[in-house]
mmCIF file of C-alpha atoms and ligand atoms in Angstrom:
data_model
loop_
_atom_site.group_PDB
_atom_site.id
_atom_site.type_symbol
_atom_site.label_atom_id
_atom_site.label_comp_id
_atom_site.label_asym_id
_atom_site.label_seq_id
_atom_site.Cartn_x
_atom_site.Cartn_y
_atom_site.Cartn_z
ATOM 1 C CA MET A 1 12.856 10.750 -4.378
ATOM 2 C CA ARG A 2 9.461 10.615 -2.700
ATOM 3 C CA THR A 3 6.928 8.998 -5.015
ATOM 4 C CA VAL A 4 4.132 11.244 -3.685
ATOM 5 C CA ALA A 5 4.683 14.846 -2.551
ATOM 6 C CA TRP A 6 3.186 18.322 -2.276
ATOM 7 C CA ASP A 7 4.758 20.715 -4.716
ATOM 8 C CA ASP A 8 3.688 24.279 -5.545
ATOM 9 C CA ASN A 9 -0.032 23.842 -4.788
ATOM 10 C CA ALA A 10 -0.173 20.505 -6.612
ATOM 11 C CA VAL A 11 0.065 16.821 -5.731
ATOM 12 C CA ARG A 12 3.130 15.509 -7.531
ATOM 13 C CA LEU A 13 3.388 11.771 -8.081
ATOM 14 C CA ILE A 14 4.964 9.155 -10.313
ATOM 15 C CA ASP A 15 2.498 7.786 -12.865
ATOM 16 C CA GLN A 16 2.921 4.081 -12.153
ATOM 17 C CA ARG A 17 1.003 3.120 -15.302
ATOM 18 C CA ALA A 18 3.897 4.301 -17.473
ATOM 19 C CA LEU A 19 6.591 2.201 -15.748
ATOM 20 C CA PRO A 20 8.901 0.529 -16.511
ATOM 21 C CA GLY A 21 9.052 2.122 -19.972
ATOM 22 C CA ARG A 22 8.848 5.770 -18.973
ATOM 23 C CA LEU A 23 9.263 7.757 -15.763
ATOM 24 C CA VAL A 24 6.343 10.187 -15.936
ATOM 25 C CA VAL A 25 5.621 12.619 -13.109
ATOM 26 C CA LEU A 26 2.082 13.997 -12.816
ATOM 27 C CA SER A 27 1.147 17.307 -11.202
ATOM 28 C CA LEU A 28 -2.464 17.092 -10.063
ATOM 29 C CA ARG A 29 -4.203 20.395 -9.391
ATOM 30 C CA SER A 30 -7.791 19.430 -8.563
ATOM 31 C CA VAL A 31 -9.530 16.937 -6.280
ATOM 32 C CA PRO A 32 -11.298 15.121 -9.161
ATOM 33 C CA GLU A 33 -7.891 14.653 -10.816
ATOM 34 C CA VAL A 34 -6.554 13.118 -7.600
ATOM 35 C CA ALA A 35 -9.565 10.804 -7.246
ATOM 36 C CA THR A 36 -9.170 9.686 -10.868
ATOM 37 C CA ALA A 37 -5.440 9.059 -10.397
ATOM 38 C CA ILE A 38 -6.255 6.777 -7.449
ATOM 39 C CA ARG A 39 -9.115 4.973 -9.214
ATOM 40 C CA ASP A 40 -7.157 4.492 -12.460
ATOM 41 C CA MET A 41 -4.086 3.394 -10.491
ATOM 42 C CA ALA A 42 -1.702 6.093 -11.667
ATOM 43 C CA VAL A 43 -0.886 5.898 -7.956
ATOM 44 C CA ARG A 44 -1.475 2.624 -6.132
ATOM 45 C CA GLY A 45 -0.402 0.743 -3.028
ATOM 46 C CA ALA A 46 -2.245 1.237 0.255
ATOM 47 C CA PRO A 47 0.062 3.764 1.980
ATOM 48 C CA ALA A 48 0.670 5.694 -1.264
ATOM 49 C CA ILE A 49 -3.028 6.224 -1.924
ATOM 50 C CA GLY A 50 -3.527 7.260 1.704
ATOM 51 C CA ALA A 51 -0.852 9.958 1.475
ATOM 52 C CA THR A 52 -2.136 11.039 -1.948
ATOM 53 C CA ALA A 53 -5.672 11.452 -0.620
ATOM 54 C CA ALA A 54 -4.361 13.447 2.358
ATOM 55 C CA TYR A 55 -2.618 15.817 -0.063
ATOM 56 C CA GLY A 56 -5.851 15.829 -2.076
ATOM 57 C CA LEU A 57 -7.573 17.411 0.915
ATOM 58 C CA ALA A 58 -4.823 20.028 1.080
ATOM 59 C CA LEU A 59 -5.596 20.719 -2.568
ATOM 60 C CA ALA A 60 -9.313 21.014 -1.801
ATOM 61 C CA ALA A 61 -8.508 23.561 0.897
ATOM 62 C CA ALA A 62 -6.045 25.473 -1.291
ATOM 63 C CA ASN A 63 -8.544 25.702 -4.158
ATOM 64 C CA ALA A 64 -11.572 26.601 -2.033
ATOM 65 C CA GLY A 65 -12.739 30.199 -2.358
ATOM 66 C CA ALA A 66 -14.491 30.099 1.033
ATOM 67 C CA ASP A 67 -14.205 33.160 3.267
ATOM 68 C CA THR A 68 -14.893 31.430 6.587
ATOM 69 C CA GLY A 69 -13.377 28.355 8.213
ATOM 70 C CA ALA A 70 -16.796 26.679 8.323
ATOM 71 C CA ALA A 71 -17.423 27.188 4.579
ATOM 72 C CA LEU A 72 -13.979 25.883 3.749
ATOM 73 C CA LEU A 73 -14.578 22.838 5.923
ATOM 74 C CA ASP A 74 -17.730 22.045 3.899
ATOM 75 C CA GLU A 75 -15.653 21.939 0.708
ATOM 76 C CA VAL A 76 -13.031 19.757 2.356
ATOM 77 C CA ARG A 77 -15.729 17.352 3.575
ATOM 78 C CA ALA A 78 -17.113 17.009 0.020
ATOM 79 C CA ALA A 79 -13.585 16.290 -1.244
ATOM 80 C CA ALA A 80 -13.121 13.709 1.515
ATOM 81 C CA ASP A 81 -16.231 11.828 0.333
ATOM 82 C CA LEU A 82 -14.983 11.785 -3.251
ATOM 83 C CA LEU A 83 -11.491 10.611 -2.320
ATOM 84 C CA ARG A 84 -12.642 7.982 0.182
ATOM 85 C CA ALA A 85 -14.808 6.375 -2.511
ATOM 86 C CA ALA A 86 -11.998 6.100 -5.073
ATOM 87 C CA ARG A 87 -10.903 2.597 -3.976
ATOM 88 C CA PRO A 88 -12.649 0.560 -1.276
ATOM 89 C CA THR A 89 -10.257 -2.117 -0.016
ATOM 90 C CA ALA A 90 -7.138 -0.320 1.249
ATOM 91 C CA VAL A 91 -8.109 1.087 4.628
ATOM 92 C CA ASN A 92 -5.145 3.471 4.558
ATOM 93 C CA LEU A 93 -7.145 5.637 2.161
ATOM 94 C CA ALA A 94 -10.080 6.184 4.543
ATOM 95 C CA TRP A 95 -7.681 6.287 7.504
ATOM 96 C CA ALA A 96 -5.654 9.164 6.029
ATOM 97 C CA VAL A 97 -8.748 11.093 4.882
ATOM 98 C CA ASP A 98 -10.393 10.737 8.298
ATOM 99 C CA ARG A 99 -7.227 11.747 10.091
ATOM 100 C CA VAL A 100 -6.872 14.990 8.119
ATOM 101 C CA LEU A 101 -10.588 15.691 8.424
ATOM 102 C CA ALA A 102 -10.524 15.251 12.202
ATOM 103 C CA VAL A 103 -7.757 17.852 12.523
ATOM 104 C CA ALA A 104 -9.604 20.203 10.149
ATOM 105 C CA GLU A 105 -12.844 19.851 12.099
ATOM 106 C CA ARG A 106 -11.132 20.748 15.372
ATOM 107 C CA LYS A 107 -9.371 23.731 13.798
ATOM 108 C CA ALA A 108 -12.430 25.016 11.869
ATOM 109 C CA VAL A 109 -14.299 25.986 15.041
ATOM 110 C CA ALA A 110 -12.123 29.003 15.637
ATOM 111 C CA GLY A 111 -9.758 29.090 12.683
ATOM 112 C CA SER A 112 -9.550 31.432 9.718
ATOM 113 C CA PRO A 113 -9.504 29.872 6.229
ATOM 114 C CA GLY A 114 -5.765 30.540 6.031
ATOM 115 C CA ALA A 115 -5.065 28.797 9.328
ATOM 116 C CA LEU A 116 -7.280 25.893 8.309
ATOM 117 C CA ARG A 117 -5.463 25.485 4.975
ATOM 118 C CA ALA A 118 -2.124 25.469 6.793
ATOM 119 C CA CYS A 119 -3.168 22.879 9.342
ATOM 120 C CA ILE A 120 -4.651 20.563 6.678
ATOM 121 C CA LEU A 121 -1.434 20.678 4.649
ATOM 122 C CA ALA A 122 0.647 20.185 7.797
ATOM 123 C CA GLU A 123 -1.327 17.050 8.696
ATOM 124 C CA ALA A 124 -0.934 15.668 5.164
ATOM 125 C CA GLU A 125 2.816 16.292 5.358
ATOM 126 C CA ARG A 126 2.913 14.542 8.752
ATOM 127 C CA ILE A 127 1.176 11.497 7.281
ATOM 128 C CA ALA A 128 3.724 11.363 4.455
ATOM 129 C CA ASP A 129 6.709 11.849 6.791
ATOM 130 C CA GLU A 130 5.417 9.257 9.237
ATOM 131 C CA ASP A 131 4.958 6.756 6.414
ATOM 132 C CA VAL A 132 8.644 6.897 5.535
ATOM 133 C CA ALA A 133 9.733 6.609 9.185
ATOM 134 C CA THR A 134 7.269 3.753 9.759
ATOM 135 C CA ASN A 135 8.556 1.853 6.747
ATOM 136 C CA ARG A 136 12.123 2.138 7.955
ATOM 137 C CA ARG A 137 11.117 0.793 11.376
ATOM 138 C CA MET A 138 9.269 -2.131 9.761
ATOM 139 C CA GLY A 139 12.342 -2.759 7.633
ATOM 140 C CA ALA A 140 14.546 -2.967 10.710
ATOM 141 C CA HIS A 141 12.138 -5.332 12.514
ATOM 142 C CA GLY A 142 11.542 -7.519 9.483
ATOM 143 C CA ALA A 143 15.143 -7.776 8.306
ATOM 144 C CA ALA A 144 15.860 -9.915 11.374
ATOM 145 C CA LEU A 145 13.571 -12.583 9.856
ATOM 146 C CA ILE A 146 15.693 -12.851 6.697
ATOM 147 C CA ARG A 147 18.850 -14.960 6.806
ATOM 148 C CA ASP A 148 21.974 -14.192 4.823
ATOM 149 C CA GLY A 149 21.673 -16.008 1.483
ATOM 150 C CA ALA A 150 17.858 -16.228 1.594
ATOM 151 C CA THR A 151 15.553 -16.627 -1.378
ATOM 152 C CA VAL A 152 12.158 -14.998 -0.872
ATOM 153 C CA ILE A 153 8.982 -14.751 -2.921
ATOM 154 C CA HIS A 154 7.370 -11.312 -3.121
ATOM 155 C CA HIS A 155 3.899 -10.593 -4.519
ATOM 156 C CA CYS A 156 2.634 -7.377 -6.157
ATOM 157 C CA ASN A 157 4.561 -4.168 -5.459
ATOM 158 C CA THR A 158 5.164 -2.930 -1.930
ATOM 159 C CA GLY A 159 8.193 -0.734 -2.476
ATOM 160 C CA ALA A 160 8.797 3.011 -2.540
ATOM 161 C CA LEU A 161 6.214 3.289 -5.311
ATOM 162 C CA ALA A 162 3.480 1.746 -3.171
ATOM 163 C CA THR A 163 4.292 3.986 -0.213
ATOM 164 C CA VAL A 164 5.761 7.461 0.128
ATOM 165 C CA ASP A 165 9.259 6.013 0.220
ATOM 166 C CA TYR A 166 11.189 2.866 1.189
ATOM 167 C CA GLY A 167 8.336 0.326 1.144
ATOM 168 C CA THR A 168 6.756 -2.286 3.399
ATOM 169 C CA ALA A 169 7.499 -5.912 2.396
ATOM 170 C CA LEU A 170 10.007 -4.635 -0.140
ATOM 171 C CA GLY A 171 11.310 -2.348 2.609
ATOM 172 C CA VAL A 172 12.117 -5.446 4.690
ATOM 173 C CA ILE A 173 13.998 -6.946 1.742
ATOM 174 C CA ARG A 174 15.756 -3.621 1.224
ATOM 175 C CA ALA A 175 16.718 -3.357 4.907
ATOM 176 C CA ALA A 176 18.148 -6.891 4.850
ATOM 177 C CA HIS A 177 20.135 -5.990 1.715
ATOM 178 C CA GLU A 178 21.363 -2.729 3.287
ATOM 179 C CA ALA A 179 22.440 -4.721 6.371
ATOM 180 C CA GLY A 180 24.771 -6.679 4.085
ATOM 181 C CA LYS A 181 22.698 -9.850 3.731
ATOM 182 C CA ARG A 182 22.539 -11.546 0.351
ATOM 183 C CA VAL A 183 18.886 -11.843 -0.679
ATOM 184 C CA HIS A 184 17.454 -13.220 -3.904
ATOM 185 C CA VAL A 185 13.870 -12.222 -4.720
ATOM 186 C CA LEU A 186 11.540 -14.358 -6.819
ATOM 187 C CA VAL A 187 9.244 -11.653 -8.180
ATOM 188 C CA ASP A 188 5.655 -12.746 -8.816
ATOM 189 C CA GLU A 189 4.591 -11.018 -12.027
ATOM 190 C CA THR A 190 1.178 -10.293 -10.374
ATOM 191 C CA ARG A 191 -1.510 -10.635 -12.999
ATOM 192 C CA PRO A 192 -3.614 -8.930 -14.158
ATOM 193 C CA ARG A 193 -1.891 -5.522 -13.860
ATOM 194 C CA LEU A 194 1.647 -6.852 -13.541
ATOM 195 C CA GLN A 195 2.734 -4.757 -10.561
ATOM 196 C CA GLY A 196 5.484 -7.319 -9.872
ATOM 197 C CA ALA A 197 6.893 -7.412 -13.389
ATOM 198 C CA ARG A 198 6.519 -3.718 -14.121
ATOM 199 C CA LEU A 199 7.183 -2.096 -10.759
ATOM 200 C CA THR A 200 8.899 -4.464 -8.318
ATOM 201 C CA ALA A 201 11.456 -5.665 -10.868
ATOM 202 C CA TRP A 202 12.106 -2.001 -11.734
ATOM 203 C CA GLU A 203 12.637 -1.036 -8.087
ATOM 204 C CA LEU A 204 14.836 -4.055 -7.310
ATOM 205 C CA ASP A 205 16.967 -3.306 -10.351
ATOM 206 C CA ARG A 206 17.506 0.275 -9.174
ATOM 207 C CA LEU A 207 18.353 -0.971 -5.674
ATOM 208 C CA GLY A 208 20.828 -3.572 -6.963
ATOM 209 C CA ILE A 209 18.985 -6.468 -5.300
ATOM 210 C CA ALA A 210 19.191 -9.850 -7.082
ATOM 211 C CA HIS A 211 15.857 -10.956 -8.503
ATOM 212 C CA THR A 212 14.205 -13.337 -10.927
ATOM 213 C CA LEU A 213 10.778 -12.749 -12.431
ATOM 214 C CA ILE A 214 8.371 -15.690 -12.255
ATOM 215 C CA ALA A 215 4.816 -16.245 -13.456
ATOM 216 C CA ASP A 216 2.425 -16.218 -10.490
ATOM 217 C CA CYS A 217 1.568 -19.852 -11.121
ATOM 218 C CA ALA A 218 5.278 -20.837 -10.842
ATOM 219 C CA ALA A 219 5.475 -20.030 -7.113
ATOM 220 C CA GLY A 220 4.349 -23.534 -6.109
ATOM 221 C CA TYR A 221 7.101 -25.069 -8.208
ATOM 222 C CA PHE A 222 9.821 -23.183 -6.325
ATOM 223 C CA LEU A 223 8.176 -23.637 -2.914
ATOM 224 C CA HIS A 224 7.867 -27.400 -3.435
ATOM 225 C CA ARG A 225 11.503 -27.731 -4.502
ATOM 226 C CA GLY A 226 12.596 -26.213 -1.185
ATOM 227 C CA ASP A 227 14.160 -23.208 -2.910
ATOM 228 C CA VAL A 228 12.312 -20.589 -0.842
ATOM 229 C CA ASP A 229 13.055 -19.401 2.713
ATOM 230 C CA ALA A 230 10.095 -17.048 3.133
ATOM 231 C CA VAL A 231 7.184 -15.351 1.387
ATOM 232 C CA LEU A 232 6.766 -11.607 1.966
ATOM 233 C CA VAL A 233 3.689 -9.581 1.060
ATOM 234 C CA GLY A 234 2.071 -6.272 1.976
ATOM 235 C CA ALA A 235 -1.545 -5.706 2.968
ATOM 236 C CA ASP A 236 -4.446 -3.443 2.090
ATOM 237 C CA ARG A 237 -6.476 -4.180 5.186
ATOM 238 C CA ILE A 238 -5.938 -6.484 8.144
ATOM 239 C CA ALA A 239 -9.033 -7.522 10.106
ATOM 240 C CA ALA A 240 -9.025 -7.739 13.908
ATOM 241 C CA ASN A 241 -8.373 -11.498 13.815
ATOM 242 C CA GLY A 242 -5.399 -11.194 11.411
ATOM 243 C CA ASP A 243 -7.213 -12.136 8.188
ATOM 244 C CA THR A 244 -5.417 -10.114 5.529
ATOM 245 C CA ALA A 245 -6.698 -8.555 2.307
ATOM 246 C CA ASN A 246 -3.945 -8.109 -0.257
ATOM 247 C CA LYS A 247 -3.429 -8.225 -4.012
ATOM 248 C CA ILE A 248 -5.286 -11.023 -5.760
ATOM 249 C CA GLY A 249 -3.154 -14.163 -5.725
ATOM 250 C CA THR A 250 -1.871 -13.689 -2.182
ATOM 251 C CA TYR A 251 -4.196 -16.318 -0.673
ATOM 252 C CA PRO A 252 -3.130 -19.225 -2.914
ATOM 253 C CA LEU A 253 0.497 -18.240 -2.319
ATOM 254 C CA ALA A 254 -0.030 -18.416 1.456
ATOM 255 C CA VAL A 255 -1.691 -21.820 1.248
ATOM 256 C CA VAL A 256 1.120 -23.307 -0.837
ATOM 257 C CA ALA A 257 3.729 -21.708 1.441
ATOM 258 C CA GLN A 258 2.171 -23.357 4.506
ATOM 259 C CA ALA A 259 1.848 -26.704 2.681
ATOM 260 C CA ASN A 260 5.609 -26.563 2.184
ATOM 261 C CA ASP A 261 6.487 -25.301 5.700
ATOM 262 C CA VAL A 262 7.684 -21.954 4.392
ATOM 263 C CA PRO A 263 6.934 -18.924 6.613
ATOM 264 C CA PHE A 264 4.471 -16.411 5.197
ATOM 265 C CA TYR A 265 5.044 -12.849 6.438
ATOM 266 C CA VAL A 266 2.686 -9.893 6.051
ATOM 267 C CA VAL A 267 4.390 -6.500 6.354
ATOM 268 C CA ALA A 268 2.139 -3.496 6.974
ATOM 269 C CA PRO A 269 1.920 -0.368 9.131
ATOM 270 C CA THR A 270 -0.593 -0.234 11.977
ATOM 271 C CA SER A 271 -2.635 2.171 9.800
ATOM 272 C CA THR A 272 -3.537 -0.899 7.692
ATOM 273 C CA ILE A 273 -5.084 -2.677 10.706
ATOM 274 C CA ASP A 274 -8.873 -2.277 10.886
ATOM 275 C CA LEU A 275 -10.060 -3.450 14.276
ATOM 276 C CA ALA A 276 -13.632 -2.489 13.300
ATOM 277 C CA ARG A 277 -13.690 -5.470 10.897
ATOM 278 C CA PRO A 278 -13.786 -8.623 13.018
ATOM 279 C CA THR A 279 -12.763 -10.999 10.184
ATOM 280 C CA GLY A 280 -11.723 -10.949 6.554
ATOM 281 C CA ASP A 281 -15.328 -11.616 5.516
ATOM 282 C CA ASP A 282 -16.088 -8.052 6.615
ATOM 283 C CA ILE A 283 -13.519 -6.472 4.270
ATOM 284 C CA PRO A 284 -14.916 -4.889 1.077
ATOM 285 C CA ILE A 285 -13.244 -6.309 -2.011
ATOM 286 C CA GLU A 286 -12.847 -4.092 -5.057
ATOM 287 C CA MET A 287 -14.049 -5.561 -8.358
ATOM 288 C CA ARG A 288 -12.211 -3.988 -11.287
ATOM 289 C CA PRO A 289 -13.081 -3.911 -14.980
ATOM 290 C CA GLY A 290 -12.878 -7.232 -16.821
ATOM 291 C CA ASP A 291 -10.755 -5.770 -19.599
ATOM 292 C CA GLU A 292 -7.784 -5.796 -17.207
ATOM 293 C CA VAL A 293 -8.009 -9.593 -17.519
ATOM 294 C CA THR A 294 -8.947 -9.937 -21.179
ATOM 295 C CA SER A 295 -6.111 -7.707 -22.370
ATOM 296 C CA LEU A 296 -2.409 -7.322 -21.716
ATOM 297 C CA ALA A 297 -0.562 -4.081 -22.499
ATOM 298 C CA GLU A 298 -3.720 -3.018 -24.326
ATOM 299 C CA ALA A 299 -3.648 -6.064 -26.656
ATOM 300 C CA ALA A 300 -6.590 -8.465 -26.476
ATOM 301 C CA ILE A 301 -5.641 -11.914 -25.119
ATOM 302 C CA ALA A 302 -9.161 -13.385 -25.100
ATOM 303 C CA PRO A 303 -11.888 -13.586 -27.732
ATOM 304 C CA ALA A 304 -13.894 -10.379 -28.041
ATOM 305 C CA GLY A 305 -16.818 -10.373 -25.631
ATOM 306 C CA THR A 306 -15.320 -12.909 -23.187
ATOM 307 C CA ASP A 307 -16.828 -12.480 -19.733
ATOM 308 C CA ALA A 308 -14.094 -11.844 -17.136
ATOM 309 C CA ALA A 309 -14.269 -11.468 -13.357
ATOM 310 C CA ASN A 310 -11.598 -9.289 -11.787
ATOM 311 C CA PRO A 311 -11.472 -9.140 -7.982
ATOM 312 C CA ALA A 312 -8.488 -6.899 -7.203
ATOM 313 C CA PHE A 313 -7.807 -8.470 -3.791
ATOM 314 C CA ASP A 314 -8.291 -11.702 -1.893
ATOM 315 C CA VAL A 315 -8.323 -12.462 1.806
ATOM 316 C CA THR A 316 -5.756 -14.767 3.385
ATOM 317 C CA PRO A 317 -7.176 -16.366 6.545
ATOM 318 C CA HIS A 318 -4.971 -15.671 9.544
ATOM 319 C CA ARG A 319 -4.098 -19.360 10.051
ATOM 320 C CA TYR A 320 -1.790 -19.109 7.029
ATOM 321 C CA VAL A 321 0.043 -16.038 8.355
ATOM 322 C CA SER A 322 3.245 -16.779 10.308
ATOM 323 C CA ALA A 323 3.788 -13.194 11.490
ATOM 324 C CA ILE A 324 2.740 -9.624 10.786
ATOM 325 C CA VAL A 325 5.587 -7.119 10.728
ATOM 326 C CA THR A 326 4.516 -3.630 11.819
ATOM 327 C CA GLU A 327 6.393 -0.548 13.017
ATOM 328 C CA ALA A 328 5.501 -1.730 16.534
ATOM 329 C CA GLY A 329 7.406 -4.980 16.032
ATOM 330 C CA VAL A 330 6.888 -8.511 14.721
ATOM 331 C CA LEU A 331 3.406 -9.677 15.756
ATOM 332 C CA ARG A 332 2.743 -13.385 16.263
ATOM 333 C CA PRO A 333 -0.491 -15.367 16.720
ATOM 334 C CA PRO A 334 -2.898 -15.102 18.389
ATOM 335 C CA PHE A 335 -3.313 -12.002 16.226
ATOM 336 C CA ALA A 336 -6.501 -10.791 17.921
ATOM 337 C CA ALA A 337 -4.370 -9.938 20.961
ATOM 338 C CA SER A 338 -1.143 -8.870 19.259
ATOM 339 C CA LEU A 339 -2.883 -6.614 16.712
ATOM 340 C CA ALA A 340 -5.041 -4.921 19.371
ATOM 341 C CA ALA A 341 -1.957 -4.230 21.501
ATOM 342 C CA ALA A 342 0.004 -2.848 18.537
ATOM 343 C CA VAL A 343 -2.837 -0.518 17.535
ATOM 344 C CA ALA A 344 -3.354 0.674 21.120
ATOM 345 C CA GLY A 345 0.353 1.500 21.373
ATOM 346 C CA ALA A 346 0.520 3.230 17.984
ATOM 347 C CA ARG A 347 -2.608 5.337 18.483
ATOM 348 C CA ALA A 348 -1.925 6.447 22.041
ATOM 349 C CA PRO A 349 -2.697 10.193 22.147
ATOM 350 C CA SER A 350 0.241 12.497 21.586
ATOM 351 C CA PRO A 351 0.309 16.289 21.656
ATOM 352 C CA GLU A 352 -0.958 17.697 18.351
ATOM 353 C CA PRO A 353 1.360 20.296 16.904
ATOM 354 C CA GLY A 354 -0.261 23.608 16.070
ATOM 355 C CA LEU A 355 -3.413 23.169 18.128
HETATM 356 O O1 MRU B 401 -4.147 -2.761 -6.507
HETATM 357 P P1 MRU B 401 -2.865 -2.288 -5.884
HETATM 358 O O2 MRU B 401 -1.710 -2.352 -6.793
HETATM 359 O O3 MRU B 401 -3.041 -0.946 -5.231
HETATM 360 O O4 MRU B 401 -2.608 -3.346 -4.723
HETATM 361 C C1 MRU B 401 -1.505 -3.135 -3.899
HETATM 362 C C2 MRU B 401 -1.266 -4.247 -2.945
HETATM 363 O O5 MRU B 401 -2.001 -5.200 -2.878
HETATM 364 C C3 MRU B 401 -0.131 -4.060 -1.999
HETATM 365 O O6 MRU B 401 0.396 -5.299 -1.640
HETATM 366 C C4 MRU B 401 -0.613 -3.324 -0.740
HETATM 367 O O7 MRU B 401 -1.309 -2.164 -1.076
HETATM 368 C C5 MRU B 401 0.505 -2.974 0.150
HETATM 369 S S1 MRU B 401 1.546 -1.749 -0.587
HETATM 370 C C6 MRU B 401 2.735 -1.329 0.535
#
């Protein structure tokens, strides 16, 4: 099933906070509810929050009582500001919001409210559909990098839950598995919110892919022993030079991988590439509440009042990245050139349905 979808004038999504214990599906019926779901990480993962925000704009349009296209557009713009601000690091969020808004702005000039609502929902559906197709293409490209019998380390969660379906880095692992290769995944637990333990292990179990959960700090042990063929991660934003923001803990993993001559692969759609940010230093990093660090499953694990810092992402400098797998193919250094070419190819104008 799709983890994010439009259903009967609501945004339907899996509440990832309840997994692996319970499979809870939320039906969100207002823009503030959607923004809160993104901020509180009921839905998370760069492509998933992008698609959710796009549907959030469809919700804004559906709920707006405006009687002209221009008035409806004003309400959609206000919703776009709210949704864009929900989480700062994953560029897919702003990318999806801006993409829907651009279509709405073109249509609003002459369109009726009804036509505008339809074209906003159609664009959101296109973003969701494209995400699934893109992930499958990345899977096909990336699976060629995985040998039969490989052991790989995976950080955070990049599967169907983090996207609309199929996944990015986990999609590559899944594609290799579906091609008949034996793959064993060392699953980083991914402190502090345990996306690896709670979500990736759950997805791999459902897919029947062999896996072993490890503490984040155990990765170096396995890399040093020579047990690991590759490290695979997703991305929240890739700067023009290939520096990559991803879940906190990715950078140390990349450094230890390189120190042990193990390839480090980033898997992300071209919508995650932000050519407007020259380097990783230009990427905004979300700071989350300290209680995510001082507690585990709502139980305190530090003395009351302990000060905790909680950056949600870190930036891996491009020199540690062996390749970036996109729907346009496997990109190699120098990334400034290969990323620019991939984005130019992916964003070449195509006829816009319905306009
Ligand atoms: O804070 P999260 O759980 O949203 O962080 C998610 C990640 O860092 C993922 O690796 C990234 O979004 C890619 S998901 C396909």
